[in-house]
């Protein structure tokens, strides 16, 4: 049975156009997750005090982007006041660019199979810009992950899962409730 | 444990020996170069080390186009631009960097400016941003600690923003590293101790941090064993050629290891101590190494335990955490010994850090890039606690 399955998979893989199709699927997956992640920064920022505390010291107008090399999807975000605003798809003159070297590396992180710290350690992410500011951005990404992902996944992708209090869980609920409208608003 | 994925790269040709400088003209020939720009600092010139380099060129058809001896402790964007213009004016075709980390970083910075054809090096900070091949560079270290002769990093001070900028690229590796025991003979005992502890910290953090891998483990182990054998000897007797060459090799091996495996919280704190209070990098690493190891024991007791054998501790049956504590004790013993024979500080208070600066150091620590590779998360409060312990 295994042999039959392997043979079938190999035959599918050898079809002309399969690599292009595979790349297309990966592109769509990355693009979709980034479309959710962008608005998630806004929603988490609205409901989570530690997020606002983390960006308190950032200079006004700091822009950062997350994306996939060489020409994959990307999103750009900007600090305005006490919030992070999602500026939409594409690179919009960011000060810091964090780019995955390939779709496979991007999917590992975006699908929460691997934490961003491990992706850094495995040379999967290229950084352009000030490295100290990149560390600050990475901490904010971790907070977003902590409020966006289920507890078990958070334990796997973060070096240390944050201590969740009752108030944190309530905030997490507010994030979930606010996420879909935020994503839809940006899609329209 | 075999990592999920890792990379290793070190394209540097290594020449090591008691008179290794004499091969530089031949290496220039191989590289297709004729006229070298020597980048160094006043201390190296005053110690007479540039004369040894000049002697190496005697009788060859290669020449030193210019000696730039103004490399400061922290190279700045303005200085590397100035050096790049001088390089072009003097029609040189390769860099010969002779000195500690700052001379090598200055040459790397100027090399970036020339090769990328820009006068705005700031636009190239980050990792793997440099896209053009750099001019050949030959590195001759005069201290045994930084490992810059085999690393892909250059740190340049941004004078406008008052911060240090890191440039990381596979193109930043020198083409040749020349380890000549004569070049480190004049280093005073305290500096020998501090730079040696810097090399030990590179090796230990490469062995214990997130990017640890089997290839760099080999380099880190070899470095630690050489440091164990030669560091105290080199501090006690600076004229000991074998010990000097041993330490130069240890520094290089540790440099290869950490250039790939990177470093962790000890370096993050040391960078912060340097940035906030100008504590010499090796001194800060020496003081903070045992505290950083202690902090990481709950996360990686096995790796820290393994170090005890390399550091000369008896290998007996102990639980991992106990064995890891043996490693910390061995590092502390080495530090105490270096303190007795050279006056190397063992606490931050002895290194001139005012206590009220510890919060600023903790803030800078958690924003340091090295923190990304530390096995355990470190918050501001935790960094401050570790710094207070080391104070």
Coordinates of C-alpha atoms in Angstrom, one line a residue:
Chain A
X1 CA 0.0 0.0 0.0
X2 CA 2.8 2.3 1.0
X3 CA 4.6 1.6 -2.3
X4 CA 1.5 2.4 -4.3
X5 CA 1.0 5.6 -2.4
X6 CA 4.7 6.6 -2.9
X7 CA 4.5 5.8 -6.6
X8 CA 1.3 7.9 -7.0
X9 CA 2.9 10.8 -5.2
X10 CA 6.0 10.5 -7.4
X11 CA 3.9 10.4 -10.5
X12 CA 2.0 13.5 -9.4
X13 CA 5.2 15.3 -8.6
X14 CA 6.7 14.5 -12.0
X15 CA 3.7 16.0 -13.9
X16 CA 4.6 19.0 -16.0
X17 CA 3.6 22.2 -14.1
X18 CA 3.6 20.6 -10.7
X19 CA 6.5 22.7 -9.3
X20 CA 4.8 25.8 -10.6
X21 CA 1.5 24.7 -9.0
X22 CA 3.3 23.9 -5.7
X23 CA 5.0 27.3 -5.7
X24 CA 1.6 29.0 -6.4
X25 CA 0.0 27.2 -3.5
X26 CA 2.8 28.2 -1.2
X27 CA 2.5 31.8 -2.4
X28 CA -1.2 31.8 -1.7
X29 CA -0.7 30.3 1.8
X30 CA 2.0 32.8 2.8
X31 CA 0.0 35.7 1.3
X32 CA -3.1 34.6 3.2
X33 CA -1.4 34.2 6.6
X34 CA 0.3 37.6 6.1
X35 CA -3.1 39.2 5.3
X36 CA -4.3 38.0 8.7
X37 CA -1.1 38.8 10.6
X38 CA -1.1 42.5 9.5
X39 CA -4.5 43.3 10.9
X40 CA -3.6 41.1 14.0
X41 CA -1.0 43.7 15.0
X42 CA -3.7 46.4 15.1
X43 CA -6.1 44.2 17.1
X44 CA -3.6 42.9 19.6
X45 CA -2.3 46.5 20.1
X46 CA -5.8 47.6 20.9
X47 CA -6.4 45.0 23.6
X48 CA -3.0 44.0 25.1
X49 CA -1.3 46.4 27.5
X50 CA 2.1 44.7 27.2
X51 CA 2.1 45.2 23.4
X52 CA 1.5 49.0 23.9
X53 CA 4.2 49.0 26.6
X54 CA 6.7 47.3 24.2
X55 CA 6.2 49.9 21.5
X56 CA 6.1 52.9 23.8
X57 CA 9.8 53.7 23.3
X58 CA 9.7 53.3 19.5
X59 CA 10.1 56.4 17.5
X60 CA 7.0 57.7 15.7
X61 CA 6.6 56.5 12.1
X62 CA 8.9 53.4 12.4
X63 CA 8.0 51.1 9.6
X64 CA 8.8 47.4 9.3
X65 CA 7.9 44.8 6.9
X66 CA 7.6 41.0 6.9
X67 CA 7.9 39.1 3.6
X68 CA 9.2 36.4 1.5
X69 CA 12.2 36.5 -0.9
X70 CA 12.8 37.1 -3.8
X71 CA 9.5 38.5 -4.9
X72 CA 7.0 36.9 -2.6
X73 CA 4.2 38.5 -0.6
X74 CA 5.1 41.1 2.0
X75 CA 3.3 43.3 4.5
X76 CA 4.3 46.7 5.9
X77 CA 3.4 48.1 9.4
X78 CA 3.9 51.4 11.0
X79 CA 4.0 52.8 14.5
X80 CA 1.6 55.7 15.0
X81 CA 0.9 57.0 18.5
X82 CA 0.4 54.1 20.8
X83 CA -0.5 51.6 18.0
X84 CA 0.8 49.7 15.1
X85 CA -1.0 50.3 11.9
X86 CA -1.2 47.8 9.0
X87 CA -0.3 49.7 5.8
X88 CA -1.2 46.8 3.6
X89 CA 0.5 44.4 1.2
X90 CA 3.9 45.1 -0.3
X91 CA 7.0 47.0 0.8
X92 CA 6.2 50.6 1.6
X93 CA 9.6 52.2 2.4
X94 CA 10.2 50.2 5.6
X95 CA 13.1 51.0 7.9
X96 CA 13.4 47.4 8.9
X97 CA 12.8 44.5 6.5
X98 CA 12.5 40.9 7.7
X99 CA 12.4 38.6 4.8
X100 CA 12.3 34.8 4.7
X101 CA 14.8 33.3 2.3
X102 CA 12.2 30.9 0.8
X103 CA 8.6 30.0 0.8
X104 CA 9.4 26.8 2.8
X105 CA 11.1 28.8 5.5
X106 CA 8.3 31.3 5.6
X107 CA 5.7 28.6 5.9
X108 CA 7.5 26.9 8.8
X109 CA 7.1 30.2 10.8
X110 CA 3.8 31.4 9.4
X111 CA 2.1 28.1 10.0
X112 CA 3.6 28.1 13.5
X113 CA 5.7 24.9 13.0
X114 CA 8.8 26.9 14.1
X115 CA 9.4 30.0 16.2
X116 CA 10.9 33.1 14.7
X117 CA 13.9 32.8 17.1
X118 CA 14.6 29.3 15.7
X119 CA 14.2 30.7 12.1
X120 CA 16.8 33.4 12.9
X121 CA 19.1 30.7 14.4
X122 CA 18.8 28.6 11.3
X123 CA 19.6 31.5 8.9
X124 CA 16.1 31.5 7.4
X125 CA 15.5 35.2 7.8
X126 CA 17.3 38.1 6.3
X127 CA 17.2 41.4 8.1
X128 CA 17.8 44.8 6.6
X129 CA 18.0 47.7 8.9
X130 CA 19.0 48.3 12.5
X131 CA 19.5 45.0 14.4
X132 CA 18.5 46.5 17.8
X133 CA 15.2 47.7 16.4
X134 CA 14.7 44.3 14.8
X135 CA 15.0 42.7 18.2
X136 CA 12.2 45.1 19.4
X137 CA 10.1 44.2 16.4
X138 CA 10.7 40.5 17.1
X139 CA 9.4 40.9 20.7
X140 CA 6.2 42.5 19.4
X141 CA 5.8 39.6 16.9
X142 CA 6.1 37.3 19.8
X143 CA 3.4 39.1 21.7
X144 CA 1.1 38.9 18.7
X145 CA 1.8 35.2 18.4
X146 CA 1.1 34.7 22.1
X147 CA -2.4 36.2 21.7
X148 CA -3.2 34.8 18.3
X149 CA -2.2 31.2 18.7
X150 CA -3.6 28.5 21.0
X151 CA -1.6 27.9 24.2
X152 CA -0.1 24.6 23.1
X153 CA 1.3 26.1 19.9
X154 CA 2.6 29.2 21.8
X155 CA 4.6 26.8 24.0
X156 CA 6.2 25.3 20.9
X157 CA 7.0 28.5 19.0
X158 CA 8.2 30.8 21.7
X159 CA 11.3 30.4 23.9
X160 CA 9.0 31.0 26.8
X161 CA 5.3 31.3 26.8
X162 CA 4.0 34.4 28.7
X163 CA 2.3 34.0 32.0
X164 CA -1.4 34.2 31.2
X165 CA -3.7 35.6 33.9
X166 CA -7.5 35.7 33.7
X167 CA -7.3 39.2 32.3
X168 CA -4.9 37.9 29.6
X169 CA -7.4 35.3 28.6
X170 CA -10.1 37.9 28.4
X171 CA -7.9 40.0 26.2
X172 CA -7.1 36.9 24.1
X173 CA -10.9 36.5 23.6
X174 CA -11.2 40.1 22.6
X175 CA -8.4 39.6 20.0
X176 CA -10.2 36.6 18.5
X177 CA -13.4 38.5 18.4
X178 CA -11.9 41.6 16.8
X179 CA -9.7 39.8 14.3
X180 CA -12.2 38.7 11.6
X181 CA -13.7 42.2 11.3
X182 CA -10.2 43.8 11.1
X183 CA -9.1 41.4 8.4
X184 CA -12.4 42.0 6.4
X185 CA -12.0 45.8 6.8
X186 CA -8.5 45.6 5.2
X187 CA -9.7 43.4 2.4
X188 CA -12.5 45.7 1.4
Chain B
X1 CA 21.6 16.5 19.2
X2 CA 21.7 17.0 15.4
X3 CA 20.1 20.3 14.5
X4 CA 17.0 20.5 12.3
X5 CA 19.0 22.6 9.9
X6 CA 22.3 24.5 10.0
X7 CA 24.8 26.2 7.8
X8 CA 28.6 26.4 8.0
X9 CA 30.9 28.6 5.9
X10 CA 34.5 29.6 6.3
X11 CA 36.4 30.5 3.1
X12 CA 39.5 31.9 4.9
X13 CA 42.9 30.5 4.1
X14 CA 44.9 30.2 7.4
X15 CA 48.6 30.7 7.8
X16 CA 49.9 29.9 11.3
X17 CA 53.5 29.9 12.5
X18 CA 56.3 31.8 14.3
X19 CA 57.2 33.6 11.1
X20 CA 54.0 33.3 9.1
X21 CA 54.2 37.0 7.9
X22 CA 56.9 36.2 5.4
X23 CA 54.3 34.4 3.2
X24 CA 52.1 37.5 2.7
X25 CA 53.7 38.6 -0.6
X26 CA 53.2 35.1 -2.0
X27 CA 49.5 35.1 -0.9
X28 CA 49.1 38.5 -2.6
X29 CA 50.4 37.0 -5.7
X30 CA 47.9 34.2 -5.5
X31 CA 45.1 36.8 -5.0
X32 CA 46.4 38.8 -8.0
X33 CA 47.3 41.8 -5.9
X34 CA 50.3 44.0 -6.0
X35 CA 49.8 47.0 -3.7
X36 CA 48.4 46.6 -0.2
X37 CA 46.9 49.3 2.0
X38 CA 47.9 48.5 5.6
X39 CA 45.1 49.4 8.1
X40 CA 46.3 49.5 11.7
X41 CA 46.3 51.7 14.8
X42 CA 48.9 53.8 16.6
X43 CA 49.5 51.2 19.3
X44 CA 50.5 48.5 16.7
X45 CA 52.9 51.0 15.0
X46 CA 54.4 52.1 18.4
X47 CA 55.0 48.4 19.3
X48 CA 57.1 48.1 16.2
X49 CA 54.8 45.4 14.6
X50 CA 54.4 47.2 11.3
X51 CA 58.2 47.0 10.9
X52 CA 57.8 43.2 10.9
X53 CA 55.2 43.5 8.2
X54 CA 57.5 45.8 6.1
X55 CA 60.3 43.2 6.5
X56 CA 58.0 40.6 5.1
X57 CA 57.7 42.6 1.9
X58 CA 61.5 43.1 1.5
X59 CA 62.8 41.4 -1.7
X60 CA 59.4 40.8 -3.1
X61 CA 57.7 42.5 -6.1
X62 CA 54.7 43.4 -3.9
X63 CA 54.5 46.7 -2.0
X64 CA 52.8 48.5 0.8
X65 CA 51.0 51.4 -0.9
X66 CA 50.1 53.2 2.3
X67 CA 49.9 52.7 6.0
X68 CA 46.7 54.0 7.6
X69 CA 47.3 54.0 11.4
X70 CA 44.3 55.9 12.6
X71 CA 41.9 53.0 13.3
X72 CA 40.2 54.0 16.5
X73 CA 38.7 51.6 19.1
X74 CA 35.3 52.1 17.4
X75 CA 35.4 52.7 13.6
X76 CA 32.9 55.2 12.4
X77 CA 31.1 55.7 9.2
X78 CA 33.0 58.9 8.6
X79 CA 36.3 57.2 9.1
X80 CA 35.6 54.3 6.7
X81 CA 34.6 56.8 4.0
X82 CA 37.8 58.6 4.5
X83 CA 39.8 55.4 4.4
X84 CA 38.0 54.3 1.2
X85 CA 39.0 57.6 -0.5
X86 CA 42.6 57.2 0.6
X87 CA 42.6 53.6 -0.8
X88 CA 41.5 54.8 -4.2
X89 CA 43.9 57.8 -4.2
X90 CA 46.9 55.5 -3.3
X91 CA 45.8 53.0 -6.1
X92 CA 45.9 50.1 -3.7
X93 CA 44.3 46.8 -4.7
X94 CA 43.9 44.9 -1.4
X95 CA 43.7 45.5 2.3
X96 CA 46.2 44.3 4.8
X97 CA 44.6 44.8 8.2
X98 CA 47.0 44.5 11.1
X99 CA 45.6 44.9 14.6
X100 CA 42.7 44.0 16.9
X101 CA 39.0 43.8 16.0
X102 CA 38.7 47.6 15.4
X103 CA 41.5 47.7 12.7
X104 CA 40.0 44.7 11.0
X105 CA 36.5 46.2 11.2
X106 CA 37.8 49.5 9.8
X107 CA 39.3 47.8 6.8
X108 CA 36.1 45.7 6.3
X109 CA 34.0 48.9 6.5
X110 CA 36.1 50.7 3.9
X111 CA 36.1 47.6 1.7
X112 CA 32.2 47.7 1.7
X113 CA 32.2 51.4 0.7
X114 CA 34.6 50.8 -2.2
X115 CA 33.1 47.6 -3.5
X116 CA 29.5 48.7 -3.2
X117 CA 30.4 52.1 -4.7
X118 CA 28.6 54.0 -2.0
X119 CA 29.4 56.7 0.5
X120 CA 26.4 55.8 2.6
X121 CA 27.5 52.6 4.5
X122 CA 24.4 53.0 6.7
X123 CA 22.2 51.8 3.9
X124 CA 23.9 48.4 4.0
X125 CA 23.5 47.5 7.6
X126 CA 21.8 44.2 8.4
X127 CA 22.6 40.7 7.4
X128 CA 23.5 39.6 3.8
X129 CA 22.7 43.0 2.3
X130 CA 26.1 43.4 0.7
X131 CA 25.7 42.1 -2.9
X132 CA 29.0 42.8 -4.5
X133 CA 32.3 40.9 -4.0
X134 CA 34.7 42.8 -1.8
X135 CA 38.4 43.4 -2.6
X136 CA 40.8 40.9 -1.2
X137 CA 41.7 41.4 2.5
X138 CA 44.5 39.8 4.5
X139 CA 44.0 39.9 8.2
X140 CA 46.9 39.8 10.7
X141 CA 45.5 39.8 14.3
X142 CA 47.6 41.4 17.0
X143 CA 45.5 40.2 19.9
X144 CA 44.1 36.7 20.5
X145 CA 40.4 37.2 21.2
X146 CA 38.1 38.8 18.7
X147 CA 38.5 36.2 16.0
X148 CA 37.7 39.0 13.5
X149 CA 40.2 37.4 11.0
X150 CA 37.7 34.6 10.4
X151 CA 34.3 36.3 11.0
X152 CA 31.7 37.7 8.6
X153 CA 30.9 40.7 10.9
X154 CA 31.9 44.3 10.9
X155 CA 30.8 46.7 13.6
X156 CA 30.9 50.4 12.6
X157 CA 29.9 53.3 14.9
X158 CA 27.2 55.5 13.5
X159 CA 28.2 59.0 14.5
X160 CA 24.9 60.7 13.6
X161 CA 22.7 58.3 15.6
X162 CA 25.3 57.5 18.3
X163 CA 24.9 53.7 17.9
X164 CA 27.0 50.8 16.7
X165 CA 25.8 49.2 13.5
X166 CA 26.4 45.6 12.6
X167 CA 27.1 44.4 9.1
X168 CA 26.8 40.7 8.6
X169 CA 27.7 39.1 5.3
X170 CA 29.5 36.0 3.9
X171 CA 31.4 38.5 1.7
X172 CA 33.0 40.1 4.8
X173 CA 35.3 37.1 5.4
X174 CA 39.0 38.0 4.9
X175 CA 40.6 35.9 2.2
X176 CA 43.7 35.1 4.3
X177 CA 44.3 35.1 8.1
X178 CA 47.9 35.2 9.2
X179 CA 48.7 34.1 12.7
X180 CA 52.3 35.0 13.6
X181 CA 53.3 34.5 17.3
X182 CA 55.5 37.6 17.1
X183 CA 52.5 39.8 16.6
X184 CA 51.0 39.2 20.1
X185 CA 54.2 39.1 22.1
X186 CA 53.9 42.7 23.3
X187 CA 50.4 42.4 24.5
X188 CA 50.4 43.2 28.3
X189 CA 49.2 40.5 30.7
X190 CA 45.9 42.0 31.6
X191 CA 44.9 42.5 27.9
X192 CA 46.1 39.0 27.1
X193 CA 43.8 37.7 29.9
X194 CA 40.8 39.8 28.8
X195 CA 41.2 38.8 25.1
X196 CA 41.7 35.2 26.0
X197 CA 38.5 35.2 28.0
X198 CA 36.8 36.8 25.0
X199 CA 37.9 33.9 22.9
X200 CA 36.7 31.4 25.6
X201 CA 33.3 33.2 25.6
X202 CA 33.1 32.9 21.8
X203 CA 33.8 29.2 22.0
X204 CA 31.5 28.5 25.0
X205 CA 28.6 30.5 23.6
X206 CA 29.0 28.9 20.1
X207 CA 28.9 25.5 21.8
X208 CA 25.8 26.3 23.9
X209 CA 23.6 28.6 21.9
X210 CA 20.7 28.0 19.5
X211 CA 22.8 27.7 16.3
X212 CA 25.0 25.1 17.8
X213 CA 26.0 22.4 15.2
X214 CA 28.4 19.5 14.9
X215 CA 31.0 21.3 12.7
X216 CA 31.2 24.4 14.9
X217 CA 31.2 22.1 18.0
X218 CA 34.5 20.7 16.8
X219 CA 36.1 24.2 16.4
X220 CA 34.7 25.3 19.8
X221 CA 36.0 22.2 21.6
X222 CA 39.5 22.7 20.0
X223 CA 39.5 26.3 21.0
X224 CA 38.5 25.6 24.6
X225 CA 41.2 23.0 25.0
X226 CA 43.8 25.3 23.6
X227 CA 42.7 28.1 25.9
X228 CA 42.8 25.8 28.9
X229 CA 46.4 24.8 28.0
X230 CA 47.8 28.2 27.0
X231 CA 45.9 31.1 28.4
X232 CA 47.5 31.2 31.8
X233 CA 50.9 30.5 30.3
X234 CA 50.6 33.4 27.9
X235 CA 49.5 35.7 30.7
X236 CA 52.3 34.6 33.0
X237 CA 55.0 34.8 30.3
X238 CA 54.2 36.9 27.3
X239 CA 57.4 35.9 25.5
X240 CA 56.3 32.2 25.5
X241 CA 56.1 31.7 21.7
X242 CA 54.2 28.4 21.9
X243 CA 51.6 29.8 24.3
X244 CA 51.1 32.9 22.1
X245 CA 50.7 30.8 18.9
X246 CA 48.4 28.5 20.8
X247 CA 46.2 31.4 21.9
X248 CA 46.2 32.9 18.4
X249 CA 44.9 29.5 17.1
X250 CA 42.4 29.3 19.9
X251 CA 41.0 32.7 19.1
X252 CA 40.8 31.8 15.4
X253 CA 39.0 28.5 16.1
X254 CA 36.6 30.2 18.4
X255 CA 36.1 32.9 15.7
X256 CA 35.1 30.3 13.1
X257 CA 32.8 28.6 15.6
X258 CA 30.9 31.8 16.6
X259 CA 30.8 33.3 13.2
X260 CA 28.5 30.4 12.2
X261 CA 26.9 29.5 15.5
X262 CA 26.7 33.0 16.9
X263 CA 26.8 34.0 20.5
X264 CA 24.2 34.6 23.2
X265 CA 23.4 36.6 26.4
X266 CA 26.9 37.0 27.7
X267 CA 27.8 38.9 24.5
X268 CA 24.6 40.8 24.5
X269 CA 25.4 42.0 28.1
X270 CA 29.0 42.7 27.2
X271 CA 28.0 44.7 24.1
X272 CA 25.7 46.7 26.3
X273 CA 28.4 47.3 29.0
X274 CA 30.6 48.5 26.2
X275 CA 28.0 50.8 24.7
X276 CA 26.8 52.3 28.0
X277 CA 30.0 52.3 30.1
X278 CA 32.8 51.7 27.7
X279 CA 33.9 48.5 29.5
X280 CA 36.4 46.7 27.2
X281 CA 34.7 43.9 25.4
X282 CA 37.0 41.1 26.7
X283 CA 36.8 42.3 30.3
X284 CA 33.0 42.4 30.2
X285 CA 32.8 39.0 28.7
X286 CA 35.2 37.6 31.3
X287 CA 33.1 39.0 34.2
X288 CA 29.7 38.0 32.8
X289 CA 30.5 34.5 31.4
X290 CA 29.9 32.5 34.6
X291 CA 26.7 34.4 35.3
X292 CA 25.4 33.8 31.7
X293 CA 26.2 30.1 32.0
X294 CA 24.4 29.9 35.3
X295 CA 21.3 31.6 33.9
X296 CA 21.2 29.1 30.9
X297 CA 21.7 25.9 33.0
X298 CA 18.0 25.2 33.4
X299 CA 17.6 25.3 29.6
X300 CA 20.7 23.5 28.4
X301 CA 22.3 21.6 31.3
X302 CA 23.7 18.9 29.1
X303 CA 25.8 21.3 26.9
X304 CA 27.1 23.3 29.8
X305 CA 27.9 20.0 31.6
X306 CA 29.9 18.8 28.6
X307 CA 32.2 21.8 28.8
X308 CA 33.6 20.7 32.2
X309 CA 35.7 18.0 30.6
X310 CA 37.2 20.4 28.1
X311 CA 38.0 22.9 30.8
X312 CA 39.9 20.3 32.8
X313 CA 37.3 19.3 35.3
X314 CA 37.3 15.7 36.4
X315 CA 34.7 13.6 34.6
X316 CA 32.8 11.6 37.2
X317 CA 29.2 10.6 37.6
X318 CA 27.2 13.7 38.4
X319 CA 23.7 14.7 37.4
X320 CA 23.7 17.1 34.4
X321 CA 22.9 20.2 36.4
X322 CA 25.6 19.4 39.0
X323 CA 28.1 18.8 36.2
X324 CA 27.0 22.1 34.7
X325 CA 27.7 23.8 38.0
X326 CA 31.2 22.3 37.9
X327 CA 31.7 24.1 34.6
X328 CA 30.7 27.4 36.1
X329 CA 33.1 26.8 39.0
X330 CA 35.9 26.0 36.6
X331 CA 35.3 29.3 34.7
X332 CA 35.3 31.1 38.0
X333 CA 38.6 29.4 39.1
X334 CA 40.2 30.5 35.8
X335 CA 38.9 34.0 36.3
X336 CA 40.3 34.2 39.9
X337 CA 43.7 32.9 38.7
X338 CA 43.8 35.5 35.9
X339 CA 42.7 38.2 38.4
X340 CA 45.7 37.2 40.7
X341 CA 48.3 37.2 38.0
X342 CA 47.1 40.1 35.8
X343 CA 44.6 42.1 37.7
X344 CA 41.7 41.2 35.4
X345 CA 38.5 42.5 37.0
X346 CA 36.0 39.8 38.2
X347 CA 33.1 42.1 39.0
X348 CA 31.4 44.9 37.0
X349 CA 32.0 47.3 40.0
X350 CA 35.8 46.7 39.5
X351 CA 35.5 47.4 35.8
X352 CA 34.2 51.0 36.4
X353 CA 30.5 50.4 35.9
X354 CA 28.4 52.8 38.1
X355 CA 25.6 50.9 39.8
X356 CA 23.0 53.4 38.5
X357 CA 23.9 52.4 34.9
X358 CA 22.8 48.8 35.3
X359 CA 19.2 49.6 34.2
X360 CA 20.5 51.2 31.0
X361 CA 22.7 48.2 30.4
X362 CA 19.8 45.8 30.9
X363 CA 17.7 47.8 28.4
X364 CA 20.5 47.6 25.8
X365 CA 21.0 43.9 26.5
X366 CA 17.6 42.8 25.5
X367 CA 17.8 44.8 22.2
X368 CA 21.2 43.2 21.3
X369 CA 21.1 40.9 18.2
X370 CA 23.0 38.2 20.1
X371 CA 20.0 37.7 22.4
X372 CA 18.2 36.1 19.5
X373 CA 20.5 33.1 19.7
X374 CA 20.4 32.6 23.5
X375 CA 18.8 29.3 24.4
X376 CA 16.6 30.9 27.1
X377 CA 14.4 34.0 26.9
X378 CA 15.8 36.9 28.9
X379 CA 13.5 39.8 29.9
X380 CA 14.6 43.2 31.1
X381 CA 14.1 42.3 34.8
X382 CA 16.1 39.0 34.3
X383 CA 18.9 40.8 32.6
X384 CA 19.0 43.4 35.4
X385 CA 19.1 40.6 38.0
X386 CA 22.1 38.9 36.2
X387 CA 23.9 42.2 36.0
X388 CA 23.3 42.9 39.7
X389 CA 24.7 39.5 40.6
X390 CA 27.8 40.3 38.5
X391 CA 28.2 43.8 40.0

